[in-house]
Amino acid sequence: MTTSIRNRLTLWLIPVLLVAGITFAVPTWLNVHEEIDELFDKVLREAAYSLSHSNSLQDVKPNTNSSGLNSDGIDLVSQTRGPDGRILFRSHSFSPLPQGGKLGYDTLNWQNQDWRVFNLKTDSGFVQVAQTTQERRETANEVALHVLTPLLILLPGLALWVGWAIGRGLAPLAQVAEAVACRNPHSLVPIPNKGLPEEVSILVSAINTLLSQLDQALAAQRQFTADAAHELRSPLTALSLQAQLAERATEPAQRDLAMQTLRQGIARASHLVQQLLILARLDPEAGDYPLTPLFLDDLARNVVADFAPQAAHRHIDLGLSRADHVRVACTEEALRILLGNLLDNAIRYSPADARIDVSVTSEATAIRLEVNDTGPGIALDERARVFDRFYRVLNSAESGSGLGLSIVRRIAEQHQADIRLVDGDGGIGLKVIVTFPEASA
Ligand SMILES: Nc1ncnc2c1ncn2[C@@H]1O[C@H](COP(=O)(O)OP(=O)(O)OP(=O)(O)O)[C@@H](O)[C@H]1O
Ligand SMILES: [Mg+2]
């Protein structure tokens, strides 16, 4: 019950209406009673005076045919006495009104009822006019009820109307909920925002932003899966062909060659799968990793050592030319993959006897990691494209998945690092510059 906004608002409103009703009704009720009392008091006095002025009190004819109380009109009883106390006139058949009490207005109990009396003493006698207090109260209640009836009808009416109005006001929410319920991973079109109240419109805008992000993320995932499937198909087809060749080979030398090609093919395919897995793990949607400060020179020294055998195998001179002892905020594993991919490229695409220099430089506002090789380099118009997934420079003799630099770029983004490809030192080869933001303490 209380979880509905409509019910809650209505509940909160009821005390307000009650308080408003009471603050209006109680003073009105009291005022009416006071005014009616004053009015009847005046009537009593006027009646007493007019009775005393009707020539002489003796002229008044006694009224003995009834009790003197009417069923409608104002019920007053009146009574006159002579100066000697003898009753000259009474408007009723009951026992006489008791004399005594104070002059003017007085209240007395007579005939088992409370009466308001006006006692008037004149030269020619004593006049009394009285009215039951109960009659006054009844009249006052009746008048007050007449005055308050519209309010009594208005308040519940108002509560109902407000409940209805809140319901109307909240209707757009239900509309939006219905629209959201219609969305699914295959249909993430924005929810129409037109004509909605401002408060709901803010919510809808937020939902729409979320929907579009979700749509992009899903599209990227679909694209990635499609690309991965496509890229895996060729190496797998090649593998099965090579396996067939190995099977059919009759000569041992022929078979050895076929087996060697098969092994290379398997190595390439597993490299591709490995790169794909790394890329999937680095996906922006997979969430960001916490960065911790780490000495970049130590890490570079380690990775260079890891790649030393591969470089030596190709007679390439790989070394750390400069290593400033400086920290960067990073995830160690990711940074190892970044540098590893750059070194793998430099070694793989450079000819034998090439030279590869890695350097870590601390600058005033940034930290630079550079990999400089003396290989063929990358043509200017290719430099932006090599970062695309699966993009490989044509006519490359070396095999590869075309994912290495995409991975490098994604890791650089995660570390808010900037990555640039420029000509190598002396205009030979390629220099990759990764610039990290200022060192963390
Ligand atoms: N140091 C380099 N010298 C010359 N060409 C390079 C160098 N680094 C990258 N390239 C070119 O850029 C292309 C893209 O490189 P990337 O590392 O993204 O993919 P890959 O090396 O083909 O595959 P992977 O790294 O996934 O095994 C490569 O095909 C290569 O032609
Ligand atoms: Mg590569």
Coordinates of C-alpha atoms and ligand atoms in Angstrom, one line a residue:
M1 CA 0.0 0.0 0.0
T2 CA 2.6 2.5 1.1
T3 CA 5.0 1.6 -1.8
S4 CA 2.7 3.3 -4.3
I5 CA 3.6 7.0 -4.7
R6 CA -0.1 7.8 -5.3
N7 CA -1.2 6.1 -2.0
R8 CA 1.7 7.7 -0.2
L9 CA 0.9 11.2 -1.3
T10 CA -2.8 10.7 -0.6
L11 CA -1.9 9.5 2.9
W12 CA 0.3 12.5 3.5
L13 CA -2.5 14.8 2.3
I14 CA -5.2 13.5 4.6
P15 CA -3.8 15.0 7.8
V16 CA -3.3 18.3 6.0
L17 CA -6.9 18.3 4.9
L18 CA -8.0 17.3 8.4
V19 CA -6.0 20.0 10.1
A20 CA -7.3 22.6 7.5
G21 CA -10.9 21.4 8.1
I22 CA -10.6 21.6 11.9
T23 CA -8.9 25.0 11.9
F24 CA -11.9 26.3 9.9
A25 CA -14.7 24.3 11.5
V26 CA -14.0 24.8 15.2
P27 CA -13.8 28.7 15.3
T28 CA -16.8 28.8 13.0
W29 CA -18.8 26.6 15.3
L30 CA -17.8 28.7 18.4
N31 CA -18.5 32.0 16.6
V32 CA -22.0 30.8 15.5
H33 CA -22.9 29.8 19.0
E34 CA -21.7 33.2 20.4
E35 CA -23.5 35.2 17.7
I36 CA -26.7 33.2 18.3
D37 CA -26.5 33.8 22.0
E38 CA -26.1 37.5 21.5
L39 CA -28.9 37.6 19.1
F40 CA -31.3 35.8 21.4
D41 CA -30.2 37.9 24.3
K42 CA -31.2 41.0 22.3
V43 CA -34.6 39.3 21.5
L44 CA -35.2 38.6 25.2
R45 CA -34.4 42.2 26.1
E46 CA -36.5 43.7 23.3
A47 CA -39.4 41.5 24.2
A48 CA -39.2 42.5 27.9
Y49 CA -39.1 46.2 27.0
S50 CA -42.0 46.0 24.6
L51 CA -44.0 44.1 27.2
S52 CA -43.3 46.8 29.8
H53 CA -44.4 49.5 27.4
S54 CA -47.7 48.0 26.3
N55 CA -49.6 50.8 28.1
S56 CA -50.0 49.5 31.6
L57 CA -49.2 46.0 32.6
Q58 CA -52.7 45.4 33.7
D59 CA -54.0 45.6 30.1
V60 CA -52.2 42.5 29.1
K61 CA -54.6 39.6 28.5
P62 CA -53.4 36.4 30.2
N63 CA -52.8 33.5 27.8
T64 CA -54.1 30.3 29.4
N65 CA -55.2 28.2 26.5
S66 CA -51.8 26.4 26.0
S67 CA -48.4 25.9 27.5
G68 CA -47.3 29.0 25.6
L69 CA -44.6 27.2 23.7
N70 CA -44.9 27.0 20.0
S71 CA -43.6 24.3 17.8
D72 CA -42.0 26.8 15.4
G73 CA -40.8 30.3 15.7
I74 CA -38.8 31.5 18.7
D75 CA -40.2 30.0 22.0
L76 CA -40.2 32.6 24.6
V77 CA -42.1 32.6 27.9
S78 CA -43.0 35.9 29.4
Q79 CA -44.5 36.9 32.7
T80 CA -45.4 40.2 34.4
R81 CA -46.0 41.0 38.0
G82 CA -47.4 44.0 39.7
P83 CA -45.3 46.0 42.2
D84 CA -46.8 43.9 44.9
G85 CA -45.5 40.7 43.3
R86 CA -48.9 39.5 42.1
I87 CA -48.9 37.9 38.7
L88 CA -50.6 40.0 36.1
F89 CA -49.8 38.1 33.0
R90 CA -48.1 34.9 32.0
S91 CA -47.7 33.4 28.5
H92 CA -47.7 29.8 29.8
S93 CA -49.7 27.5 31.9
F94 CA -46.8 26.2 34.1
S95 CA -46.1 27.4 37.5
P96 CA -44.9 31.0 37.6
L97 CA -41.3 31.9 36.8
P98 CA -39.5 32.4 40.1
Q99 CA -38.9 36.0 41.0
G100 CA -35.6 37.1 42.4
G101 CA -32.2 36.6 40.9
K102 CA -30.4 39.6 39.5
L103 CA -31.8 42.1 37.2
G104 CA -30.9 42.0 33.5
Y105 CA -29.7 38.7 32.1
D106 CA -29.7 35.7 34.3
T107 CA -29.7 31.9 34.0
L108 CA -31.9 29.8 36.1
N109 CA -33.2 26.2 36.4
W110 CA -37.0 26.0 36.1
Q111 CA -39.2 23.1 35.1
N112 CA -36.1 20.9 35.1
Q113 CA -34.6 22.9 32.3
D114 CA -31.9 25.6 32.1
W115 CA -33.4 29.0 31.1
R116 CA -31.9 32.3 30.0
V117 CA -34.0 35.1 31.5
F118 CA -34.2 38.8 31.2
N119 CA -35.5 40.5 34.4
L120 CA -36.8 44.0 34.0
K121 CA -38.0 46.1 36.8
T122 CA -40.3 49.0 36.0
D123 CA -42.3 51.5 38.0
S124 CA -45.4 49.5 37.3
G125 CA -44.1 46.1 38.0
F126 CA -41.7 43.3 37.1
V127 CA -41.3 41.8 33.6
Q128 CA -39.5 38.5 32.9
V129 CA -38.9 37.0 29.4
A130 CA -37.1 33.6 29.3
Q131 CA -35.9 31.0 26.7
T132 CA -34.5 27.5 27.2
T133 CA -30.8 27.3 26.7
Q134 CA -31.4 24.0 24.9
E135 CA -33.3 25.8 22.2
R136 CA -30.5 28.2 21.7
R137 CA -28.0 25.4 21.4
E138 CA -30.2 23.6 18.9
T139 CA -30.6 26.7 16.8
A140 CA -26.9 27.5 16.9
N141 CA -26.0 23.9 16.0
E142 CA -28.4 24.0 13.1
V143 CA -26.9 27.3 11.7
A144 CA -23.4 26.1 12.2
L145 CA -24.1 22.9 10.4
H146 CA -25.6 24.9 7.5
V147 CA -22.4 27.0 7.3
L148 CA -20.1 24.0 7.5
T149 CA -21.9 21.6 5.2
P150 CA -20.1 22.8 2.0
L151 CA -16.8 22.3 3.8
L152 CA -17.8 18.8 4.9
I153 CA -18.6 18.0 1.3
L154 CA -15.6 19.8 -0.1
L155 CA -12.9 18.1 2.0
P156 CA -13.5 14.5 1.0
G157 CA -14.2 15.7 -2.5
L158 CA -10.8 17.4 -2.5
A159 CA -9.0 14.3 -1.2
L160 CA -10.6 12.3 -4.0
W161 CA -9.7 14.9 -6.6
V162 CA -6.1 15.1 -5.5
G163 CA -5.9 11.3 -5.6
W164 CA -7.1 11.3 -9.1
A165 CA -4.8 14.2 -10.1
I166 CA -1.8 12.3 -8.7
G167 CA -2.8 9.3 -10.7
R168 CA -3.0 11.4 -13.8
G169 CA 0.4 13.0 -13.0
L170 CA 2.0 9.6 -12.6
A171 CA 0.6 8.1 -15.8
P172 CA 3.7 8.9 -17.9
L173 CA 5.7 6.7 -15.6
A174 CA 3.6 3.7 -16.4
Q175 CA 3.9 4.6 -20.1
V176 CA 7.7 4.7 -19.8
A177 CA 7.8 1.4 -17.8
E178 CA 5.8 -0.2 -20.6
A179 CA 8.2 1.2 -23.3
V180 CA 11.2 -0.1 -21.3
A181 CA 9.6 -3.5 -21.0
C182 CA 9.3 -3.7 -24.8
R183 CA 13.1 -3.3 -25.2
N184 CA 15.3 -6.3 -25.5
P185 CA 18.9 -7.0 -26.6
H186 CA 17.7 -7.1 -30.3
S187 CA 15.7 -3.9 -30.1
L188 CA 17.3 -1.1 -28.1
V189 CA 15.7 1.8 -29.9
P190 CA 15.5 5.0 -27.7
I191 CA 12.3 5.5 -25.7
P192 CA 10.2 8.4 -27.2
N193 CA 10.8 11.4 -25.0
K194 CA 8.3 13.8 -26.5
G195 CA 5.5 15.4 -24.4
L196 CA 6.7 13.8 -21.2
P197 CA 6.8 15.8 -18.0
E198 CA 10.3 17.2 -17.2
E199 CA 10.9 14.8 -14.2
V200 CA 10.1 11.7 -16.3
S201 CA 12.0 13.1 -19.2
I202 CA 15.2 13.2 -17.2
L203 CA 14.7 9.5 -16.4
V204 CA 14.0 8.6 -20.0
S205 CA 17.1 10.5 -21.2
A206 CA 19.2 8.5 -18.7
I207 CA 17.6 5.3 -19.8
N208 CA 18.2 6.2 -23.5
T209 CA 21.9 6.9 -22.8
L210 CA 22.2 3.5 -21.2
L211 CA 20.3 1.8 -24.0
S212 CA 22.6 3.4 -26.6
Q213 CA 25.7 2.4 -24.6
L214 CA 24.3 -1.1 -24.3
D215 CA 23.6 -1.2 -28.0
Q216 CA 27.1 -0.1 -28.9
A217 CA 28.6 -2.6 -26.5
L218 CA 26.5 -5.4 -28.0
A219 CA 27.4 -4.3 -31.5
A220 CA 31.1 -4.3 -30.7
Q221 CA 30.8 -7.8 -29.2
R222 CA 28.9 -9.1 -32.2
Q223 CA 31.5 -7.5 -34.5
F224 CA 34.3 -9.0 -32.4
T225 CA 32.8 -12.5 -32.5
A226 CA 32.2 -12.2 -36.2
D227 CA 35.8 -11.0 -36.9
A228 CA 37.2 -13.7 -34.6
A229 CA 35.2 -16.5 -36.3
H230 CA 36.3 -15.2 -39.7
E231 CA 39.9 -14.9 -38.8
L232 CA 40.0 -18.4 -37.3
R233 CA 38.4 -20.0 -40.3
S234 CA 41.4 -19.6 -42.6
P235 CA 44.1 -20.9 -40.3
L236 CA 41.8 -23.9 -39.4
T237 CA 41.2 -24.7 -43.1
A238 CA 44.9 -24.4 -43.7
L239 CA 45.6 -26.7 -40.8
S240 CA 43.3 -29.4 -42.1
L241 CA 44.9 -29.2 -45.6
Q242 CA 48.3 -29.5 -44.1
A243 CA 47.2 -32.5 -42.1
Q244 CA 45.9 -34.1 -45.2
L245 CA 49.2 -33.5 -47.0
A246 CA 51.1 -35.0 -44.1
E247 CA 48.8 -38.1 -44.2
R248 CA 49.3 -38.5 -48.0
A249 CA 53.1 -38.0 -47.9
T250 CA 54.9 -41.2 -48.8
E251 CA 58.5 -40.1 -48.7
P252 CA 59.9 -39.5 -45.2
A253 CA 61.4 -36.2 -46.2
Q254 CA 58.1 -35.1 -47.7
R255 CA 56.3 -36.1 -44.5
D256 CA 58.8 -34.3 -42.3
L257 CA 58.2 -31.1 -44.3
A258 CA 54.5 -31.5 -44.1
M259 CA 54.6 -32.1 -40.4
Q260 CA 56.8 -29.1 -39.9
T261 CA 54.3 -26.9 -41.8
L262 CA 51.5 -28.4 -39.8
R263 CA 53.3 -27.5 -36.5
Q264 CA 53.9 -24.0 -37.7
G265 CA 50.2 -23.7 -38.6
I266 CA 49.2 -24.9 -35.2
A267 CA 51.6 -22.4 -33.5
R268 CA 50.1 -19.6 -35.6
A269 CA 46.5 -20.6 -34.8
S270 CA 47.2 -20.9 -31.1
H271 CA 48.9 -17.5 -31.2
L272 CA 45.8 -16.1 -32.9
V273 CA 43.6 -17.6 -30.2
Q274 CA 45.9 -16.2 -27.5
Q275 CA 45.8 -12.7 -29.0
L276 CA 42.0 -12.9 -29.3
L277 CA 41.6 -13.9 -25.7
I278 CA 43.9 -11.1 -24.6
L279 CA 41.8 -8.6 -26.6
A280 CA 38.5 -9.9 -25.3
R281 CA 39.9 -9.6 -21.7
L282 CA 40.9 -6.0 -22.4
D283 CA 37.5 -5.2 -23.8
P284 CA 36.3 -1.8 -22.4
E285 CA 33.0 -3.5 -21.3
A286 CA 34.9 -6.0 -19.2
G287 CA 35.5 -3.1 -16.8
D288 CA 38.7 -1.3 -15.8
Y289 CA 41.4 -2.7 -13.7
P290 CA 42.9 -0.9 -10.7
L291 CA 46.2 0.7 -11.5
T292 CA 49.1 0.5 -9.1
P293 CA 52.4 2.3 -9.2
L294 CA 55.3 0.2 -10.6
F295 CA 58.9 0.9 -11.7
L296 CA 58.7 1.0 -15.5
D297 CA 62.5 0.5 -15.9
D298 CA 62.4 -2.8 -13.9
L299 CA 59.5 -4.0 -16.0
A300 CA 61.2 -3.0 -19.3
R301 CA 64.4 -4.8 -18.2
N302 CA 62.4 -8.0 -17.5
V303 CA 60.6 -8.0 -20.8
V304 CA 63.7 -7.3 -22.8
A305 CA 65.4 -10.2 -21.0
D306 CA 62.4 -12.4 -21.9
F307 CA 62.7 -11.5 -25.6
A308 CA 66.6 -11.8 -25.7
P309 CA 66.6 -15.4 -26.9
Q310 CA 64.1 -14.7 -29.7
A311 CA 66.3 -11.7 -30.8
A312 CA 69.5 -13.6 -30.5
H313 CA 68.0 -16.3 -32.7
R314 CA 67.7 -13.7 -35.5
H315 CA 71.0 -12.1 -34.7
I316 CA 69.3 -8.9 -33.6
D317 CA 70.9 -6.7 -31.1
L318 CA 68.2 -6.0 -28.5
G319 CA 69.0 -3.8 -25.5
L320 CA 67.9 -1.2 -23.0
S321 CA 69.5 2.1 -24.0
R322 CA 68.2 4.2 -21.2
A323 CA 66.3 3.3 -18.0
D324 CA 65.3 6.1 -15.7
H325 CA 64.1 4.7 -12.4
V326 CA 60.6 5.9 -12.6
R327 CA 57.1 4.7 -11.6
V328 CA 53.9 4.6 -13.6
A329 CA 50.4 3.7 -12.4
C330 CA 49.6 0.5 -14.3
T331 CA 48.6 -3.1 -14.2
E332 CA 51.8 -5.1 -14.5
E333 CA 50.4 -7.9 -16.7
A334 CA 48.9 -5.5 -19.2
L335 CA 52.0 -3.4 -19.5
R336 CA 54.1 -6.6 -20.1
I337 CA 51.7 -7.5 -22.9
L338 CA 52.1 -4.0 -24.4
L339 CA 55.8 -4.0 -24.4
G340 CA 55.9 -7.7 -25.4
N341 CA 53.8 -7.0 -28.5
L342 CA 56.0 -4.0 -29.5
L343 CA 59.2 -6.1 -29.1
D344 CA 57.6 -9.1 -30.9
N345 CA 56.8 -6.8 -33.9
A346 CA 60.2 -5.2 -33.9
I347 CA 62.0 -8.5 -33.8
R348 CA 59.6 -10.2 -36.3
Y349 CA 59.6 -7.5 -38.9
S350 CA 63.2 -6.4 -38.7
P351 CA 65.8 -8.2 -40.8
A352 CA 68.8 -10.1 -39.3
D353 CA 71.5 -8.0 -37.8
A354 CA 69.0 -5.2 -37.0
R355 CA 69.2 -3.2 -33.8
I356 CA 66.4 -2.6 -31.3
D357 CA 66.7 -0.1 -28.5
V358 CA 64.2 0.2 -25.7
S359 CA 64.3 3.3 -23.4
V360 CA 62.4 4.6 -20.4
T361 CA 62.7 8.3 -20.0
S362 CA 61.4 10.5 -17.2
E363 CA 60.4 13.9 -18.2
A364 CA 59.0 16.9 -16.4
T365 CA 55.3 16.1 -17.0
A366 CA 55.4 12.6 -18.6
I367 CA 57.2 9.3 -18.8
R368 CA 58.2 7.9 -22.2
L369 CA 58.6 4.3 -23.2
E370 CA 60.2 3.9 -26.6
V371 CA 60.9 1.0 -28.9
N372 CA 63.2 1.9 -31.7
D373 CA 64.1 -0.6 -34.4
T374 CA 66.1 -0.4 -37.6
G375 CA 63.6 -2.5 -39.6
P376 CA 61.5 -1.6 -42.7
G377 CA 59.3 0.8 -40.7
I378 CA 55.6 1.4 -41.5
A379 CA 54.6 3.7 -44.4
L380 CA 53.0 7.0 -43.2
D381 CA 49.6 6.2 -44.7
E382 CA 49.6 2.8 -42.9
R383 CA 50.5 4.2 -39.4
A384 CA 46.9 4.9 -38.3
R385 CA 45.5 1.7 -39.8
V386 CA 47.9 -0.8 -38.2
F387 CA 46.1 -0.2 -34.9
D388 CA 42.8 -1.6 -36.4
R389 CA 41.9 -5.1 -35.5
F390 CA 43.1 -7.8 -37.9
Y391 CA 44.8 -5.2 -40.1
R392 CA 48.2 -6.3 -41.4
V393 CA 50.5 -4.5 -43.9
L394 CA 50.3 -6.3 -47.2
N395 CA 53.3 -8.3 -48.6
S396 CA 54.5 -8.9 -45.1
A397 CA 56.6 -12.1 -45.2
E398 CA 55.9 -12.7 -41.5
S399 CA 52.8 -14.3 -40.2
G400 CA 50.6 -12.7 -37.6
S401 CA 47.1 -12.1 -36.5
G402 CA 47.0 -8.4 -37.0
L403 CA 45.8 -7.9 -33.4
G404 CA 49.1 -7.0 -31.7
L405 CA 48.9 -3.2 -32.1
S406 CA 45.1 -3.2 -31.3
I407 CA 46.0 -4.8 -28.0
V408 CA 48.8 -2.2 -27.5
R409 CA 46.4 0.6 -28.1
R410 CA 43.7 -0.7 -25.8
I411 CA 46.2 -1.1 -23.0
A412 CA 47.6 2.4 -23.6
E413 CA 44.0 3.7 -23.4
Q414 CA 43.5 1.9 -20.1
H415 CA 46.6 3.7 -18.7
Q416 CA 45.6 7.1 -20.2
A417 CA 48.8 6.8 -22.2
D418 CA 49.3 8.3 -25.7
I419 CA 50.8 6.2 -28.4
R420 CA 52.6 7.4 -31.6
L421 CA 54.4 5.8 -34.5
V422 CA 57.3 7.9 -35.9
D423 CA 60.4 7.3 -38.1
G424 CA 63.2 5.5 -36.2
D425 CA 66.3 7.4 -35.2
G426 CA 68.3 8.6 -38.2
G427 CA 65.2 8.1 -40.4
I428 CA 65.6 4.3 -40.4
G429 CA 63.0 1.8 -39.1
L430 CA 60.2 2.5 -36.7
K431 CA 60.0 4.2 -33.3
V432 CA 57.0 3.5 -31.1
I433 CA 56.5 6.2 -28.4
V434 CA 54.2 5.4 -25.5
T435 CA 53.7 8.5 -23.2
F436 CA 52.3 7.9 -19.8
P437 CA 51.0 10.7 -17.6
E438 CA 53.2 12.0 -14.9
A439 CA 54.7 9.6 -12.4
S440 CA 52.7 8.8 -9.3
A441 CA 54.5 9.2 -6.0
Ligands
LIG1 N1 58.2 -2.7 -35.9 C1 57.5 -2.8 -37.1 N2 58.2 -2.7 -38.3 C2 57.5 -2.8 -39.4 N3 56.2 -3.1 -39.5 C3 55.5 -3.3 -38.4 C4 56.1 -3.2 -37.1 N4 55.2 -3.4 -36.2 C5 54.0 -3.6 -36.9 N5 54.2 -3.6 -38.2 C6 53.2 -3.9 -39.2 O1 51.9 -3.6 -38.6 C7 51.0 -4.7 -38.8 C8 50.1 -4.8 -37.7 O2 50.9 -5.2 -36.5 P1 50.2 -6.0 -35.4 O3 51.2 -6.2 -34.3 O4 48.9 -5.3 -35.0 O5 49.8 -7.4 -36.0 P2 50.7 -8.6 -36.3 O6 52.0 -8.4 -35.9 O7 50.5 -8.9 -37.8 O8 49.9 -9.8 -35.6 P3 50.2 -10.2 -34.0 O9 51.0 -9.1 -33.4 O10 48.8 -10.3 -33.5 O11 50.9 -11.4 -34.1 C9 51.9 -5.9 -39.0 O12 51.3 -6.8 -39.9 C10 53.2 -5.3 -39.6 O13 53.1 -5.3 -41.0
MG2 MG 52.4 -7.9 -33.9

